[in-house]
XYZ file of C-alpha atoms in Angstrom:
314
model
C 65.848 -48.338 16.910
C 65.749 -51.533 18.361
C 62.415 -52.840 17.169
C 63.660 -52.219 13.266
C 66.531 -54.694 13.795
C 66.156 -58.076 12.001
C 66.789 -60.862 14.393
C 70.019 -61.782 13.172
C 71.247 -58.261 13.738
C 69.949 -58.222 17.126
C 71.556 -61.493 17.596
C 75.045 -60.308 16.056
C 74.650 -57.535 18.291
C 73.957 -59.334 21.698
C 76.755 -61.570 20.541
C 79.462 -58.681 20.308
C 78.249 -57.383 23.394
C 79.266 -60.821 25.297
C 82.663 -60.362 23.021
C 83.424 -56.612 24.383
C 80.747 -54.712 26.114
C 79.766 -51.513 24.121
C 81.494 -48.545 24.638
C 82.680 -45.101 23.240
C 85.709 -44.527 21.930
C 85.512 -40.650 22.462
C 85.543 -41.724 26.106
C 88.595 -43.968 26.539
C 92.540 -43.595 26.146
C 93.568 -44.601 22.357
C 95.118 -47.623 22.755
C 92.136 -49.298 24.655
C 89.671 -48.192 22.068
C 92.113 -49.891 19.595
C 92.201 -52.764 21.953
C 88.451 -53.214 22.213
C 87.799 -52.824 18.553
C 90.385 -56.043 17.653
C 88.945 -57.913 20.558
C 85.582 -57.391 19.428
C 86.566 -58.069 15.857
C 88.458 -61.469 16.541
C 85.203 -63.712 17.143
C 84.043 -62.319 13.688
C 87.244 -63.460 11.876
C 86.936 -66.785 12.608
C 86.050 -68.983 9.788
C 85.431 -68.100 6.186
C 87.468 -68.959 3.408
C 90.915 -70.655 3.048
C 93.212 -69.331 0.257
C 95.733 -70.811 -1.410
C 98.293 -67.774 -0.885
C 98.736 -65.181 1.571
C 101.694 -62.877 1.830
C 102.626 -59.725 3.774
C 104.619 -56.828 1.912
C 105.593 -53.549 2.394
C 105.650 -50.510 -0.100
C 107.738 -47.709 0.318
C 104.861 -44.399 1.302
C 104.995 -40.903 2.220
C 106.180 -41.229 6.078
C 107.854 -44.641 5.391
C 106.816 -48.329 4.650
C 103.192 -49.199 4.321
C 102.410 -52.698 5.491
C 99.639 -54.984 2.974
C 98.125 -58.242 2.856
C 98.062 -59.706 -0.319
C 95.236 -62.089 -0.134
C 95.214 -64.839 -3.932
C 92.520 -66.920 -4.910
C 94.549 -69.160 -6.557
C 97.714 -70.731 -6.370
C 99.111 -69.388 -9.932
C 98.531 -66.813 -12.149
C 97.697 -63.428 -12.877
C 94.060 -62.016 -11.591
C 92.132 -58.374 -11.733
C 92.906 -56.861 -8.264
C 90.648 -54.981 -5.521
C 92.960 -52.658 -3.763
C 90.683 -52.670 -0.271
C 90.679 -49.899 2.402
C 89.299 -50.900 5.765
C 87.094 -48.911 7.906
C 87.495 -48.082 11.752
C 86.830 -44.089 11.722
C 90.366 -43.744 10.530
C 91.180 -44.154 13.932
C 90.777 -47.882 14.700
C 91.004 -51.169 12.688
C 93.771 -52.734 10.553
C 94.090 -55.829 8.227
C 93.563 -58.091 11.004
C 89.915 -56.994 11.919
C 88.939 -56.788 8.527
C 90.393 -60.130 7.425
C 87.855 -61.980 6.714
C 86.218 -59.541 5.030
C 88.962 -59.427 2.511
C 89.301 -63.420 2.569
C 85.607 -63.728 1.425
C 85.927 -61.117 -1.538
C 89.132 -62.774 -2.874
C 87.178 -66.312 -2.772
C 83.999 -65.015 -4.188
C 85.070 -62.456 -6.842
C 88.320 -64.410 -7.649
C 90.322 -61.451 -7.675
C 93.471 -60.617 -5.713
C 92.540 -58.963 -2.844
C 95.022 -56.020 -1.119
C 94.581 -54.947 2.292
C 96.102 -51.967 3.425
C 97.263 -51.348 6.728
C 97.350 -47.542 6.620
C 98.675 -44.891 9.069
C 96.263 -44.257 11.924
C 95.285 -40.940 13.303
C 95.681 -38.855 15.266
C 98.999 -40.082 15.138
C 98.735 -39.541 10.909
C 96.131 -37.075 10.521
C 94.667 -36.177 6.627
C 95.683 -36.769 4.456
C 98.417 -39.376 4.869
C 96.213 -42.287 4.948
C 94.941 -41.063 1.756
C 98.614 -40.476 0.143
C 99.275 -44.097 1.870
C 96.341 -45.694 -0.262
C 97.473 -43.662 -3.305
C 100.861 -45.071 -2.944
C 99.755 -48.711 -2.165
C 97.709 -48.782 -5.793
C 99.940 -47.301 -7.636
C 102.681 -50.018 -6.508
C 99.778 -52.321 -7.895
C 99.545 -50.820 -11.232
C 103.540 -50.501 -11.707
C 104.679 -53.395 -9.871
C 101.713 -56.008 -9.449
C 102.619 -58.415 -12.096
C 105.208 -60.216 -10.043
C 103.043 -60.512 -7.126
C 99.651 -62.544 -9.734
C 97.740 -59.151 -10.165
C 96.831 -58.232 -13.533
C 98.159 -54.432 -13.727
C 95.369 -53.427 -16.279
C 92.556 -54.451 -14.470
C 92.221 -52.884 -10.661
C 89.526 -51.558 -8.523
C 89.606 -49.712 -5.317
C 86.775 -50.472 -2.593
C 86.310 -50.298 1.385
C 84.000 -50.147 4.017
C 83.183 -46.657 6.259
C 86.126 -44.873 6.622
C 87.662 -47.233 4.196
C 84.781 -46.221 1.448
C 85.641 -42.671 2.020
C 89.697 -43.376 1.811
C 88.559 -45.276 -1.690
C 86.729 -42.156 -2.685
C 89.602 -40.002 -2.012
C 91.814 -41.796 -4.151
C 89.571 -41.725 -6.981
C 88.975 -38.015 -6.961
C 92.822 -38.006 -6.404
C 93.594 -39.222 -9.719
C 91.238 -36.728 -11.325
C 90.907 -35.068 -14.113
C 91.856 -37.827 -16.182
C 91.535 -41.204 -14.195
C 93.559 -44.122 -15.629
C 91.820 -46.575 -17.870
C 92.822 -49.319 -15.405
C 90.876 -48.082 -12.603
C 87.963 -49.958 -13.546
C 85.370 -49.945 -10.361
C 84.773 -48.278 -6.766
C 83.311 -50.538 -4.040
C 81.649 -48.912 -1.304
C 80.701 -50.270 1.569
C 78.705 -47.107 3.592
C 80.847 -44.660 3.750
C 81.136 -40.983 4.842
C 81.585 -38.556 1.808
C 81.443 -35.339 2.985
C 77.935 -34.433 4.486
C 78.435 -32.262 7.776
C 74.552 -32.664 8.517
C 71.734 -34.536 6.637
C 68.446 -36.473 7.901
C 69.966 -39.877 8.348
C 72.429 -38.257 10.561
C 69.535 -36.928 12.826
C 67.880 -39.894 12.842
C 70.438 -42.762 13.107
C 73.485 -43.414 15.274
C 73.829 -44.801 18.668
C 75.826 -46.757 21.080
C 75.013 -49.738 19.267
C 77.022 -49.481 16.342
C 79.574 -46.721 17.404
C 78.504 -43.690 15.234
C 76.848 -41.450 17.735
C 77.190 -38.030 16.697
C 79.868 -37.581 19.762
C 81.774 -40.788 18.232
C 81.713 -39.132 14.416
C 82.904 -35.923 16.178
C 85.785 -37.688 17.727
C 86.534 -39.611 14.210
C 86.230 -36.654 12.321
C 88.023 -34.041 14.881
C 91.278 -37.294 15.344
C 91.597 -37.392 11.445
C 91.293 -33.523 10.451
C 94.173 -31.012 11.387
C 91.735 -28.392 11.261
C 88.059 -27.588 10.434
C 89.393 -26.385 6.709
C 90.200 -29.707 5.822
C 86.723 -30.544 5.328
C 86.521 -28.169 2.455
C 88.965 -30.586 0.642
C 87.713 -32.134 -2.382
C 89.521 -35.666 -1.420
C 87.145 -35.471 1.778
C 84.155 -33.298 0.771
C 83.822 -35.929 -2.547
C 80.289 -34.846 -2.951
C 81.623 -30.861 -4.320
C 84.152 -32.646 -6.678
C 83.901 -33.452 -10.418
C 82.722 -37.282 -10.681
C 82.121 -37.017 -13.903
C 84.976 -39.196 -15.187
C 85.210 -41.750 -12.533
C 84.726 -45.754 -13.317
C 81.524 -47.605 -12.401
C 80.581 -47.839 -8.509
C 78.420 -50.116 -6.426
C 77.097 -48.648 -3.186
C 75.890 -50.915 -0.384
C 74.732 -49.698 2.476
C 72.320 -49.912 5.159
C 68.629 -48.217 6.268
C 69.690 -47.294 9.737
C 72.483 -45.912 9.271
C 73.937 -42.231 10.056
C 75.512 -42.298 7.073
C 72.835 -43.257 4.759
C 72.491 -39.663 3.116
C 76.184 -39.619 2.282
C 75.884 -43.159 -0.165
C 72.106 -41.753 -1.415
C 73.667 -38.217 -2.425
C 76.648 -40.016 -3.800
C 74.710 -41.929 -6.072
C 72.354 -39.403 -7.308
C 75.654 -37.484 -8.339
C 77.358 -40.408 -9.789
C 73.779 -40.792 -12.035
C 73.588 -37.075 -12.532
C 76.794 -36.947 -14.447
C 76.383 -40.237 -16.462
C 78.902 -42.441 -13.971
C 77.464 -46.020 -14.056
C 76.562 -46.305 -10.386
C 74.058 -49.137 -8.606
C 73.006 -48.307 -4.972
C 71.826 -51.090 -2.226
C 70.037 -50.323 0.436
C 69.430 -53.296 2.857
C 66.854 -53.299 5.944
C 66.997 -53.972 9.309
C 70.928 -53.815 9.668
C 72.948 -51.197 11.390
C 76.405 -49.544 9.866
C 79.171 -51.814 9.794
C 77.177 -54.859 9.520
C 79.711 -56.998 6.980
C 81.260 -57.671 9.879
C 78.920 -60.346 11.095
C 78.818 -62.910 8.027
C 78.942 -65.641 10.203
C 75.555 -64.619 11.598
C 73.603 -62.119 9.499
C 72.692 -63.486 6.234
C 72.547 -59.728 5.053
C 76.453 -59.600 5.341
C 76.606 -62.929 3.167
C 74.516 -60.777 0.797
C 76.604 -57.488 0.514
C 79.713 -59.830 -0.120
C 78.008 -61.504 -2.848
C 76.991 -58.211 -4.337
C 80.360 -56.859 -3.888
C 81.802 -59.640 -5.792
C 79.399 -60.044 -8.769
C 80.338 -56.164 -9.084
C 83.870 -56.467 -9.191
C 83.647 -59.879 -11.693
C 81.605 -57.331 -14.090
C 83.696 -54.648 -13.759
C 86.871 -56.315 -14.320
C 85.460 -58.403 -16.872
C 85.644 -61.738 -15.481
C 81.350 -62.281 -16.159
């Protein structure tokens, strides 16, 4: 796989190795895994756009208060909003580890971005993170006008595990998704495949997605194997016909690639507007590396352009 990486991706991996040597989270204590992930992400969160106002709140959730962070692209006025659900395999990650991604999307799109610090597994298993994400989205629609949000123009998005949660939220709103849900922004998510060509070909220690790592994330998140039959996880079997337009942005060397190509094909089959971009020479998680990788900058612009379009800002 090394020979297929573009030079900037190789340089970013070398920098990450310098910041925090690569380890398998499946083999170390959970608190060490979360510390390691946060340590490596801290460098990539430096820099980026400064926003006029960022505020931290909590929203009532199914098992207690859910911390959120609201990124305002302008100092005043109501703006359409994106609920952003961070990746990390449902086990690691936070609004801190994805801070720059959310600032970038807010600045580039002109949308308010609401980051959700949902409860992690295994302390809270499926469907708690999903239910918390849904609770925050409903709060945005019901109370967001008091926080600079245009409550009739909302989208949901996320990366990796956050993209899976995004689709779980959308499916939870079936059979009649509300008109105010106007777009789904999906960066390299897992949407239910338990085996695929891409999962056999790709995934290594470089991107933390070996088969052992993927099994670790899923076993931590699920109560039992029976959860895999839930349509909020296996969204590829769900009724997708009434969902809003979707934008899928992925990499060609990702073990989860086939999840996105299959979802895009299903969207098109049922007539849901969908655009899929497969970036070459980068790995799963590349969105974090916008300090060094031009493809990450492009993917952020693609997401922002989609938000402008579906939220009627273009």
